mmCIF file of C-alpha atoms and ligand atoms in Angstrom:
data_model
loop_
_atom_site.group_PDB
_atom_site.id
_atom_site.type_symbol
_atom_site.label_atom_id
_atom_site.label_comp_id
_atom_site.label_asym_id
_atom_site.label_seq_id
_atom_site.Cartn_x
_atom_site.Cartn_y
_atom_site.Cartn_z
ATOM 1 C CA UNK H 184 -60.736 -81.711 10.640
ATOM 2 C CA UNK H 185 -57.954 -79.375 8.958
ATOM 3 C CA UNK H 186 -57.239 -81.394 5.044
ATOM 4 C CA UNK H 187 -54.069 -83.367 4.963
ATOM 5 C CA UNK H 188 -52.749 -81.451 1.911
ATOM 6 C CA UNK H 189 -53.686 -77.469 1.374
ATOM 7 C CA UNK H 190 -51.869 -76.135 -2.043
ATOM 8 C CA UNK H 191 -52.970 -72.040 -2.117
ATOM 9 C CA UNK H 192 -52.577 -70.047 -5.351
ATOM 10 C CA UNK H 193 -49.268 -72.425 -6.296
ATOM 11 C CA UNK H 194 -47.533 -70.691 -9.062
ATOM 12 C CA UNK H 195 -44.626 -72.433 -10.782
ATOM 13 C CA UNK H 196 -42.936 -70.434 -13.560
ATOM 14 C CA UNK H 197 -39.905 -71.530 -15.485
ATOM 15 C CA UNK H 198 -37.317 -68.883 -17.046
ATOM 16 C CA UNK H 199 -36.932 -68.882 -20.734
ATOM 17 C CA UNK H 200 -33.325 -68.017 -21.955
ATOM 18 C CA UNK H 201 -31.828 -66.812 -24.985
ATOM 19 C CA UNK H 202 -29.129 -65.169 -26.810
ATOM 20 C CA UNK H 203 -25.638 -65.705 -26.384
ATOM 21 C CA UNK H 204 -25.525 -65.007 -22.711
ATOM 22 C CA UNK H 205 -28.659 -67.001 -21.602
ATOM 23 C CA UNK H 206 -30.755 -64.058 -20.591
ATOM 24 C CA UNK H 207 -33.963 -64.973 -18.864
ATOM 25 C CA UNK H 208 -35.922 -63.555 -21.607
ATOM 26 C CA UNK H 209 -39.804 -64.506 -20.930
ATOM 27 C CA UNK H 210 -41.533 -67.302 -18.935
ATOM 28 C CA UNK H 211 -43.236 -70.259 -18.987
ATOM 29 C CA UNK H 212 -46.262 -69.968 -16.891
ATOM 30 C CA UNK H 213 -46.469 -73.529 -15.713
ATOM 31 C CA UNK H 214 -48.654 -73.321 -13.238
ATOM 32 C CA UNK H 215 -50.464 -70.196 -12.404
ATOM 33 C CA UNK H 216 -52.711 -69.797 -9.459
ATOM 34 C CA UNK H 217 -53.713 -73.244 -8.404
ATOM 35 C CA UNK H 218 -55.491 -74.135 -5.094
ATOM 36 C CA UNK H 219 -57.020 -77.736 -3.774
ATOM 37 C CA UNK H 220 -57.104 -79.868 -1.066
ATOM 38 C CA UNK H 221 -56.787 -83.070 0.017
ATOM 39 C CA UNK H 222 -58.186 -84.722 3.159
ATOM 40 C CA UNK H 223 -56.857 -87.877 4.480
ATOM 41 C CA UNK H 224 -57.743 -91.140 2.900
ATOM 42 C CA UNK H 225 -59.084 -89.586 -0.017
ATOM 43 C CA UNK H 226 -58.333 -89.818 -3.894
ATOM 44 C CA UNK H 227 -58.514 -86.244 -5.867
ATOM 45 C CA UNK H 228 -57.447 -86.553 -9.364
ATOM 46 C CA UNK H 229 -55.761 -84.003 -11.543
ATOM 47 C CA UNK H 230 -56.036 -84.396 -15.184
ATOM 48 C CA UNK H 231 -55.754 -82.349 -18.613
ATOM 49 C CA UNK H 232 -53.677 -82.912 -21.418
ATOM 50 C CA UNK H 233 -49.443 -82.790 -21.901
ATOM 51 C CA UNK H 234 -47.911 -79.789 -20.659
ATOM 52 C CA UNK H 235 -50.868 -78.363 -18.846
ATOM 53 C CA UNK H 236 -48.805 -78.378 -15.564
ATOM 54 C CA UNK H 237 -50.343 -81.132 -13.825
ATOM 55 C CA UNK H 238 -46.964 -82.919 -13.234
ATOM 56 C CA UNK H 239 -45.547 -79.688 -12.215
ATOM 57 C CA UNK H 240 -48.119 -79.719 -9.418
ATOM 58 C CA UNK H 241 -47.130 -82.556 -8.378
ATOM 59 C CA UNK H 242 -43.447 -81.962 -8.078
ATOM 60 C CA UNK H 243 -44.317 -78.811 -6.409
ATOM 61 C CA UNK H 244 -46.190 -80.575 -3.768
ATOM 62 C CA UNK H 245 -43.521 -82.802 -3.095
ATOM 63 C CA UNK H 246 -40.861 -80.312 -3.040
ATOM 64 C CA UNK H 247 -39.224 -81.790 -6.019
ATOM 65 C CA UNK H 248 -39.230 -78.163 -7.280
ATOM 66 C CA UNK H 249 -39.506 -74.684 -5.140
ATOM 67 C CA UNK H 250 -42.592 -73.219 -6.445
ATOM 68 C CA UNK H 251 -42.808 -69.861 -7.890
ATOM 69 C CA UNK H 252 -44.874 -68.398 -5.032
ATOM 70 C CA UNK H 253 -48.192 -69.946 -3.520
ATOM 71 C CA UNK H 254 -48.212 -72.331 -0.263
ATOM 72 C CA UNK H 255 -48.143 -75.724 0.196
ATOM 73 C CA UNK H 256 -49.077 -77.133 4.305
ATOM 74 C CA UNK H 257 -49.179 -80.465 4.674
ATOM 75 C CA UNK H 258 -50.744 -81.637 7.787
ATOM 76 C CA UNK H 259 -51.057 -77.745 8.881
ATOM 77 C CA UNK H 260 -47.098 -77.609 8.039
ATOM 78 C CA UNK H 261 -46.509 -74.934 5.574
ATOM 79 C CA UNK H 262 -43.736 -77.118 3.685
ATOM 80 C CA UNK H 263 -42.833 -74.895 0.472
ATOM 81 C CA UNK H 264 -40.311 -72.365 2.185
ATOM 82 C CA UNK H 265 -39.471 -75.470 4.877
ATOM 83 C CA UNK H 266 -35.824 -75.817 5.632
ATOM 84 C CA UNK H 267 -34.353 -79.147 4.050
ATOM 85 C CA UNK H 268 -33.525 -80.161 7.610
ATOM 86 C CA UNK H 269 -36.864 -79.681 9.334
ATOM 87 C CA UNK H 270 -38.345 -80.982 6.012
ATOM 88 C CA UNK H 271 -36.777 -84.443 5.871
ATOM 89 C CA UNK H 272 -39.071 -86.040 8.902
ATOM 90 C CA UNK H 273 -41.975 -84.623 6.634
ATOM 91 C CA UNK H 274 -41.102 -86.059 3.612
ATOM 92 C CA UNK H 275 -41.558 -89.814 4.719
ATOM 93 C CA UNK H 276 -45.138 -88.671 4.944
ATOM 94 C CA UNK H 277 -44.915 -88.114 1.419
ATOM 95 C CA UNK H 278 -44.236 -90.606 -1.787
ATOM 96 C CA UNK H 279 -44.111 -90.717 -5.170
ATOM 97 C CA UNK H 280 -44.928 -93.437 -8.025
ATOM 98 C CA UNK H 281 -43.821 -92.518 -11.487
ATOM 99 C CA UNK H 282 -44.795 -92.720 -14.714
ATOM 100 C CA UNK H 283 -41.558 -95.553 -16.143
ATOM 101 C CA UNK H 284 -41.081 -97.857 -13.497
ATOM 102 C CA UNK H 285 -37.963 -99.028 -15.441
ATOM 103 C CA UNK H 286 -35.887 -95.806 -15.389
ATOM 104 C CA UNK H 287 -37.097 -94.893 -11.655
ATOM 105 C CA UNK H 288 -36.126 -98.099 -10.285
ATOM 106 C CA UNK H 289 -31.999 -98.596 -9.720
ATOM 107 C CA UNK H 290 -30.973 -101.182 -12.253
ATOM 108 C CA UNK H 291 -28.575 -102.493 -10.081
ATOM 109 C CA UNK H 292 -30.054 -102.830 -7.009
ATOM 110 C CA UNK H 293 -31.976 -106.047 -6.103
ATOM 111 C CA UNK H 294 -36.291 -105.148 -5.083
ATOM 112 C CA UNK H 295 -35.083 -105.923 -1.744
ATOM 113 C CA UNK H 296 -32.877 -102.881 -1.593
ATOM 114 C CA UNK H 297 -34.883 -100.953 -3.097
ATOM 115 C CA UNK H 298 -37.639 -101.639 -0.447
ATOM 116 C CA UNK H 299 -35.462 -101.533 2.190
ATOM 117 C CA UNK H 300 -33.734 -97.915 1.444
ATOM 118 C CA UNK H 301 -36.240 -95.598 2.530
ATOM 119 C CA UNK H 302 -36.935 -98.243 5.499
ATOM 120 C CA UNK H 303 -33.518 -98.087 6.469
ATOM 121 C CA UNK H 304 -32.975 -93.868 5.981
ATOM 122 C CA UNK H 305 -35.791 -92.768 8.049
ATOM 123 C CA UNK H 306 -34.759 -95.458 11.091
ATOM 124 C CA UNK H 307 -38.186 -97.212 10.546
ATOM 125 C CA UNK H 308 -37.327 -100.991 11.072
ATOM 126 C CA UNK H 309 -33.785 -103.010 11.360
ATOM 127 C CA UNK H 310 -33.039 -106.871 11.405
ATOM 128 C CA UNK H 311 -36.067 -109.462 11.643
ATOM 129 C CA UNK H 312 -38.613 -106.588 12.079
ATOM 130 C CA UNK H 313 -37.434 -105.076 8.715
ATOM 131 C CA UNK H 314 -37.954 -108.766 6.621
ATOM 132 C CA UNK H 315 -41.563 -108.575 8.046
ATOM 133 C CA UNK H 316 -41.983 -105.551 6.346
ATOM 134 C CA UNK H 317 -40.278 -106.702 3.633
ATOM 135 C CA UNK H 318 -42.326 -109.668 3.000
ATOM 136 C CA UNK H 319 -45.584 -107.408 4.275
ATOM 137 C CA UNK H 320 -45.147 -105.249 1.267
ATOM 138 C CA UNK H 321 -44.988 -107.629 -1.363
ATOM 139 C CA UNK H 322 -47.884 -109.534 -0.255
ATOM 140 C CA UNK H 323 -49.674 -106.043 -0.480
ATOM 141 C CA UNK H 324 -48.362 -105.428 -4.178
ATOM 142 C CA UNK H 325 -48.853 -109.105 -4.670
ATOM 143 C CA UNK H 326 -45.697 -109.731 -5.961
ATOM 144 C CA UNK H 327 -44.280 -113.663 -4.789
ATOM 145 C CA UNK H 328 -42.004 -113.556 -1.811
ATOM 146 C CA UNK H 329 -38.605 -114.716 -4.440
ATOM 147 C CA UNK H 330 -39.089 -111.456 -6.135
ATOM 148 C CA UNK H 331 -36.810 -109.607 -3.172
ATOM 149 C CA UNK H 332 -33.629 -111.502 -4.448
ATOM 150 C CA UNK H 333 -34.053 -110.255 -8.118
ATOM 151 C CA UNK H 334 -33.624 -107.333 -10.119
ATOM 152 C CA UNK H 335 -35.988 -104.914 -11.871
ATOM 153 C CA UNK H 336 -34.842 -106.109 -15.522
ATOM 154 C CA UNK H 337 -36.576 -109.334 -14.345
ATOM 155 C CA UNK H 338 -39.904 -108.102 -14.455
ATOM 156 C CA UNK H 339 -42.586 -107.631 -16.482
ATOM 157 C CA UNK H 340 -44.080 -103.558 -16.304
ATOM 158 C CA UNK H 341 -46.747 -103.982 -14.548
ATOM 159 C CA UNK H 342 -44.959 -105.865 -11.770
ATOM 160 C CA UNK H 343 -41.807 -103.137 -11.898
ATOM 161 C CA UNK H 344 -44.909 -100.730 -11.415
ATOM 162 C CA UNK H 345 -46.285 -102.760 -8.276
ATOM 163 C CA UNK H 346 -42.028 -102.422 -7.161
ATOM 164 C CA UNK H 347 -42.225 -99.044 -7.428
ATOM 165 C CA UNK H 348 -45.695 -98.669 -4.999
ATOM 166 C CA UNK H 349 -44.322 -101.008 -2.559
ATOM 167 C CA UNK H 350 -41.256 -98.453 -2.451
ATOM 168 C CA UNK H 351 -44.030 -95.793 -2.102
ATOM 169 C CA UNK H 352 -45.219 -97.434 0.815
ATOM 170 C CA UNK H 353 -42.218 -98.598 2.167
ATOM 171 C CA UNK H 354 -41.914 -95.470 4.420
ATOM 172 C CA UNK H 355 -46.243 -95.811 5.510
ATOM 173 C CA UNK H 356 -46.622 -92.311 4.112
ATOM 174 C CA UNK H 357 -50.000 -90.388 4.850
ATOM 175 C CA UNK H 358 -49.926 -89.163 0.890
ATOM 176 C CA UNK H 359 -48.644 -90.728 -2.418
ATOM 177 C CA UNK H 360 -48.747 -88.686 -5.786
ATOM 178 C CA UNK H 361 -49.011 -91.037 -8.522
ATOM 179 C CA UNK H 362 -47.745 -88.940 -11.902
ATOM 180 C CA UNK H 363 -49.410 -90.428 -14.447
ATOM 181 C CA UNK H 364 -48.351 -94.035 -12.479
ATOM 182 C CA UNK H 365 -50.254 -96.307 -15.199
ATOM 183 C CA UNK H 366 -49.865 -94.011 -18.477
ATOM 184 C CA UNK H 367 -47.011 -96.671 -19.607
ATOM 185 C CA UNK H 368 -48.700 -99.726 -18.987
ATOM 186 C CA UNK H 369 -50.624 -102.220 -21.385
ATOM 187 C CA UNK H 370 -54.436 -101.620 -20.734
ATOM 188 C CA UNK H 371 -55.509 -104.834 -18.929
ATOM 189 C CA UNK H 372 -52.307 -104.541 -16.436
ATOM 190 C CA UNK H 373 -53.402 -101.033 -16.546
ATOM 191 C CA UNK H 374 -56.583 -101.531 -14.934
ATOM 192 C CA UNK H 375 -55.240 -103.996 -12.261
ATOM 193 C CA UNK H 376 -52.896 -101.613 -11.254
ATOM 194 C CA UNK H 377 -55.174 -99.345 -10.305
ATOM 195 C CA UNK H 378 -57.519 -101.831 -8.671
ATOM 196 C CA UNK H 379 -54.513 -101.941 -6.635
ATOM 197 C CA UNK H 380 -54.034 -98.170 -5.701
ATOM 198 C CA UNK H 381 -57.627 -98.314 -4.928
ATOM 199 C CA UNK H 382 -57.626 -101.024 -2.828
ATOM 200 C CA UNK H 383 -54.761 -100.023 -0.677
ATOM 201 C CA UNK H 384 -55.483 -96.322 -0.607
ATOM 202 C CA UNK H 385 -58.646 -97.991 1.188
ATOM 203 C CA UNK H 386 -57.549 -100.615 3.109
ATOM 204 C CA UNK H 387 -54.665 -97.950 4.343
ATOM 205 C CA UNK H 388 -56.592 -94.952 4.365
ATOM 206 C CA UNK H 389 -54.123 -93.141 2.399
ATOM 207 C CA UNK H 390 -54.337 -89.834 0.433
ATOM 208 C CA UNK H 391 -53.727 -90.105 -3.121
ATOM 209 C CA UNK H 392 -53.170 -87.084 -5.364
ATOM 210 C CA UNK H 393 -53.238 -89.192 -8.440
ATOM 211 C CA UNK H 394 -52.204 -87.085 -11.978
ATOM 212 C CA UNK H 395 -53.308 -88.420 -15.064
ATOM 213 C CA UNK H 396 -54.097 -87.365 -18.873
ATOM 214 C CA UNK H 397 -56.431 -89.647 -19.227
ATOM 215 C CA UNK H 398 -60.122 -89.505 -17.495
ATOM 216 C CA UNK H 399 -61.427 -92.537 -18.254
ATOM 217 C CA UNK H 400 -58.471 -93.806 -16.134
ATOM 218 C CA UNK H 401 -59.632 -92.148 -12.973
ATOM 219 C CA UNK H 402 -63.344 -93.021 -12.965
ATOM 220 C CA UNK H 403 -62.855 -96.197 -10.900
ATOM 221 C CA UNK H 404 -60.531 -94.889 -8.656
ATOM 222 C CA UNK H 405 -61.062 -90.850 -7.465
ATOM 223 C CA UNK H 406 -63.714 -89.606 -5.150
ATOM 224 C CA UNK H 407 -63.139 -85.933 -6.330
ATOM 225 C CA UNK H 408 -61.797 -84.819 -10.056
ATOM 226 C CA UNK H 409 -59.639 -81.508 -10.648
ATOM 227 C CA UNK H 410 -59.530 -80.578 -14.392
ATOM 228 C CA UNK H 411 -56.526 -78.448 -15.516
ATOM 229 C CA UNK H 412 -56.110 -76.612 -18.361
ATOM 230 C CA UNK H 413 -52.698 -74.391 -19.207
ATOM 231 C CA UNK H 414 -51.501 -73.649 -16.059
ATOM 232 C CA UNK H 415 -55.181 -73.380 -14.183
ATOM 233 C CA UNK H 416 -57.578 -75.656 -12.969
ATOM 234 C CA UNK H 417 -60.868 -74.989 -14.301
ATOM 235 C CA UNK H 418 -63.059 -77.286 -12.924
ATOM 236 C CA UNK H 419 -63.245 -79.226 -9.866
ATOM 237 C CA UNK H 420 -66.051 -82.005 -8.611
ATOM 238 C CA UNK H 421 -66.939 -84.895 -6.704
ATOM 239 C CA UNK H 422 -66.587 -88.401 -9.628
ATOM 240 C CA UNK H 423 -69.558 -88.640 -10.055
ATOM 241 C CA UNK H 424 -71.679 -84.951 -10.192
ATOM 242 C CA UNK H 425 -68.278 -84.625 -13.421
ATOM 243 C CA UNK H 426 -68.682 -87.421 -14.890
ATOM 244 C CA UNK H 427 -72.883 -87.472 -14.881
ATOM 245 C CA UNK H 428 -72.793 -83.419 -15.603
ATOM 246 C CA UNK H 429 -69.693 -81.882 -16.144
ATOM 247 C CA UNK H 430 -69.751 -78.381 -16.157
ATOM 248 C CA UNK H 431 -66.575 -76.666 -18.044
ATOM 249 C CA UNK H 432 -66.605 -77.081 -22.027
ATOM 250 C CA UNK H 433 -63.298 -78.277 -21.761
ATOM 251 C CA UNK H 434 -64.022 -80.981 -19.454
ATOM 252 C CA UNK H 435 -67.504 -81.876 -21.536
ATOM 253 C CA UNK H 436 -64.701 -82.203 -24.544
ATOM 254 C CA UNK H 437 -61.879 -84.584 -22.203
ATOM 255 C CA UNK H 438 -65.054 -86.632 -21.390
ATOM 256 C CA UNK H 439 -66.528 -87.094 -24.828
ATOM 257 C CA UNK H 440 -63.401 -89.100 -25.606
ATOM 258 C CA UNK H 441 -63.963 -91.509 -22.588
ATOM 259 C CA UNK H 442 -65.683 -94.663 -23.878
ATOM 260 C CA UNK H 443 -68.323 -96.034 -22.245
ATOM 261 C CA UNK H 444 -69.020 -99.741 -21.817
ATOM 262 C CA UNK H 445 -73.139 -99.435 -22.048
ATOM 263 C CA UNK H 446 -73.553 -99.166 -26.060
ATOM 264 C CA UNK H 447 -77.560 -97.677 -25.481
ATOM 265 C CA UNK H 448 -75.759 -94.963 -23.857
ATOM 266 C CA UNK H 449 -74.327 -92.766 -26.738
ATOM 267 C CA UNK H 450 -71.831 -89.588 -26.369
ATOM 268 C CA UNK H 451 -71.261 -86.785 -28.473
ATOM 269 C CA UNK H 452 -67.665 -86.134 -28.888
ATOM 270 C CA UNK H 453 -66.135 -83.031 -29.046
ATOM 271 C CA UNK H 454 -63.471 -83.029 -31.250
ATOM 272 C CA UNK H 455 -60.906 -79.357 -29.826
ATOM 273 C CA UNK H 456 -59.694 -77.483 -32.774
ATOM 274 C CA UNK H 457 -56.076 -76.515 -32.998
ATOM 275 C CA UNK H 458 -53.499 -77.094 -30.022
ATOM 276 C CA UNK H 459 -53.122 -76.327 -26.612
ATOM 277 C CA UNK H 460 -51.576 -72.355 -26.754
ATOM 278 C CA UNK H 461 -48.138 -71.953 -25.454
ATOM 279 C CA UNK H 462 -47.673 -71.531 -21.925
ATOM 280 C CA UNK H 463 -45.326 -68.666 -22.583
ATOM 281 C CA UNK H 464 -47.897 -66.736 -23.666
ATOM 282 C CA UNK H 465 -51.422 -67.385 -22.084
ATOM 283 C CA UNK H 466 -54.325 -65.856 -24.199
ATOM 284 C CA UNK H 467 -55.889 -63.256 -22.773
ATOM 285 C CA UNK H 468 -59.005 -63.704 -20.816
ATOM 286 C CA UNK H 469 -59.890 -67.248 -20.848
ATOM 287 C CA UNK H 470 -57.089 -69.354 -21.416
ATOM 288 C CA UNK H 471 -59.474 -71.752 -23.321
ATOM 289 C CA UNK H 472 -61.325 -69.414 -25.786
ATOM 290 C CA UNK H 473 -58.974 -69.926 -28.307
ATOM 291 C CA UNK H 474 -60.782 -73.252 -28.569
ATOM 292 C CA UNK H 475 -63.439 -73.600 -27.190
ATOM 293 C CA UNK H 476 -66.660 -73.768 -29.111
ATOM 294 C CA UNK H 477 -68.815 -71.455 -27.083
ATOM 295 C CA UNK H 478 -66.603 -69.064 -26.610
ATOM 296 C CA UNK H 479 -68.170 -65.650 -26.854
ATOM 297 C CA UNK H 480 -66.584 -61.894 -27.095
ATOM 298 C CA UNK H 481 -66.255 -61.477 -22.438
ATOM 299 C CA UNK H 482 -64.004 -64.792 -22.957
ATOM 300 C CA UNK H 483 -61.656 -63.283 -24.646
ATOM 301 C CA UNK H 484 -61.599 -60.113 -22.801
ATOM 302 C CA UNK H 485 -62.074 -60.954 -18.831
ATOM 303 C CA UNK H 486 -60.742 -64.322 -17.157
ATOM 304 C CA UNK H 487 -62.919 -66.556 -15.137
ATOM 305 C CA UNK H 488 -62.858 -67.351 -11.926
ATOM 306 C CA UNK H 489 -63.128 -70.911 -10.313
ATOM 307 C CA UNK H 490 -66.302 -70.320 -8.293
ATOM 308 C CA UNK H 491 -68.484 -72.924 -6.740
ATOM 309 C CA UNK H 492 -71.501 -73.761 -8.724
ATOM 310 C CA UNK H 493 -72.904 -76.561 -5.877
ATOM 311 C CA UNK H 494 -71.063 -77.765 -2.882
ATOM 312 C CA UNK H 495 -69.837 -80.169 -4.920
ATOM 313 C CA UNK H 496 -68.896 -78.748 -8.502
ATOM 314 C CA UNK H 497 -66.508 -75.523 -9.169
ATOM 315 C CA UNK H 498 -65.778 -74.160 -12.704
ATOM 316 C CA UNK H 499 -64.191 -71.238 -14.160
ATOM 317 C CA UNK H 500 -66.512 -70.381 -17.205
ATOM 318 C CA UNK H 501 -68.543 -67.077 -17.640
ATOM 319 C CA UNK H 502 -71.716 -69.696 -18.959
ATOM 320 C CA UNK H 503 -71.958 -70.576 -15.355
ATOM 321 C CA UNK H 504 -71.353 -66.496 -13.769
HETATM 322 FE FE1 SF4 W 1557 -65.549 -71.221 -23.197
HETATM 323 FE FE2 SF4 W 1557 -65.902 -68.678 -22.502
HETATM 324 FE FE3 SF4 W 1557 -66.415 -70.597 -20.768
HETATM 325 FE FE4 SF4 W 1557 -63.910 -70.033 -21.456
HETATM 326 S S1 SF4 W 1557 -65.319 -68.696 -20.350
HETATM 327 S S2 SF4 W 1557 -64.810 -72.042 -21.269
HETATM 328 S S3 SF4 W 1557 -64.163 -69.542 -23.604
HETATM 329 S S4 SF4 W 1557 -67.498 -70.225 -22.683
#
């Protein structure tokens, strides 16, 4: 069966302007050459630190932004170059749960106008049959039935957070990109929110494209990991073959950092030296050598290619070509 999300070498770059005129006068290379897939009812995560383009991804995939060049087909639909028009049907298929729930959720609308405006804009369900889905959703965010007649500011995060995926699934999309959905949240509501997302991506059989800086976030949640790095992704596996034996040095760095709860089991971390380089200048060859600690002289010379290392695991390191 054809994936229910194919993104092909997705470029996103963003013009730099100067001078007195405002002159594009370089680029920031955003995203650069990215391609994954995502079948139905499954959970791919895409992670990396700040600024490494993951959100940009998203947005692309979304058609929050036109992406530089690249395709995007959803459900065999390519949707990047899509008239608006033909588009809209599509993008009920297709939701979104950001990072603040405060500042994405209308401060003046009550939760049940919020729930019921994408209901009510792509025709799904009027009158009584509309209050069932009301009350339907909440019980799946398990938020009390009294919370429809009350605004956002009358919440604690977490539950603005379970608002904002019951406006998500409002519309019964097929695909929901969560940007970095839990980033904001204390880290016991943390983790119940994303029991949640697990639970109904499974119960619903939805597709999650879930975007996160944080790995030890995703564990419990993903079936297959993406790692990004500057505007690439560099490695890409099933959970558990990246978190048992992860490939790329970067993500063997990202994972040191992820606690874990067994204390015979010790990790060495791997502390990165220096910063992430600028987008608007890549270094040459291997975007990471400039950090990483095995880097030898092809790395800086000759950029790897993400090539499958098992049926399961991808990476884009010369160690493993
Ligand atoms: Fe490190 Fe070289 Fe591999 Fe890049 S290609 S991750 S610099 S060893």
């Amino acid at each position: 069966m054809k994936p229910l999300l194919e993104v092909a070498d997705l470029r996103k770059y963003f013009p730099l302007r100067g001078g007195l005129l405002g002159r594009a006068v370089g680029q920031v290379h955003a995203v650069d050459g990215v391609s994954f897939s995502l079948d139905r009812g499954e959970t791919l995560s895409l992670v990396g630190e700040s600024g490494c383009g993951k959100s940009t991804v998203g947005r692309a995939v979304l058609r929050l932004i036109a992406p530089s060049s690249g395709t995007v087909h959803l459900d065999g639909a390519r949707i990047d170059t899509m008239p608006s028009a033909q588009l809209r049907p599509l993008r009920r298929r297709m939701q979104v749960v950001f990072q603040d729930p405060f500042s994405s959720l209308s401060p003046r609308m009550r939760v049940r106008d919020i729930l019921a405006e994408p209901i009510r804009n792509f025709g799904l369900a009027k009158g009584a049959a509309l209050e069932a889905r009301l009350a339907a959703l909440l019980e799946q965010v398990r938020l009390p039935r009294d919370a429809l007649d009350r605004f956002p500011h009358e919440f604690s995060g977490g539950q603005r957070q379970r608002i904002g995926i019951a406006r998500a699934l409002a519309p019964e999309p097929d695909l929901i990109v969560c940007d970095e959905a839990v980033s904001a949240l204390d880290v016991s509501v943390k983790a119940q929110v994303v029991n949640l997302l697990a639970e109904l991506q499974d119960t619903l059989g939805l597709a999650l494209l879930f975007i996160s800086h944080d790995l030890a976030i995703v564990e419990h949640l993903t079936h297959r990991v993406a790692v990004m790095y500057l505007g690439k992704l560099v490695e890409v596996a099933d959970r558990r073959t990246l978190f048992a034996t992860p490939r790329h040095p970067y993500t063997r760095a990202l994972l040191s950092a992820v606690p874990v709860p067994d204390p015979t089991i010790r990790r060495e971390r791997v502390i990165l030296a220096g910063d992430v380089p600028s987008p608007i200048h890549p270094p040459p060859g291997c975007r990471f050598h400039t950090r990483c600690p095995l880097a030898f002289d092809r790395c800086r010379q000759e950029e790897p290619v993400l090539r499958a290392i098992t049926p399961t695991q991808s990476a884009a390191c010369h160690l493993d070509s």
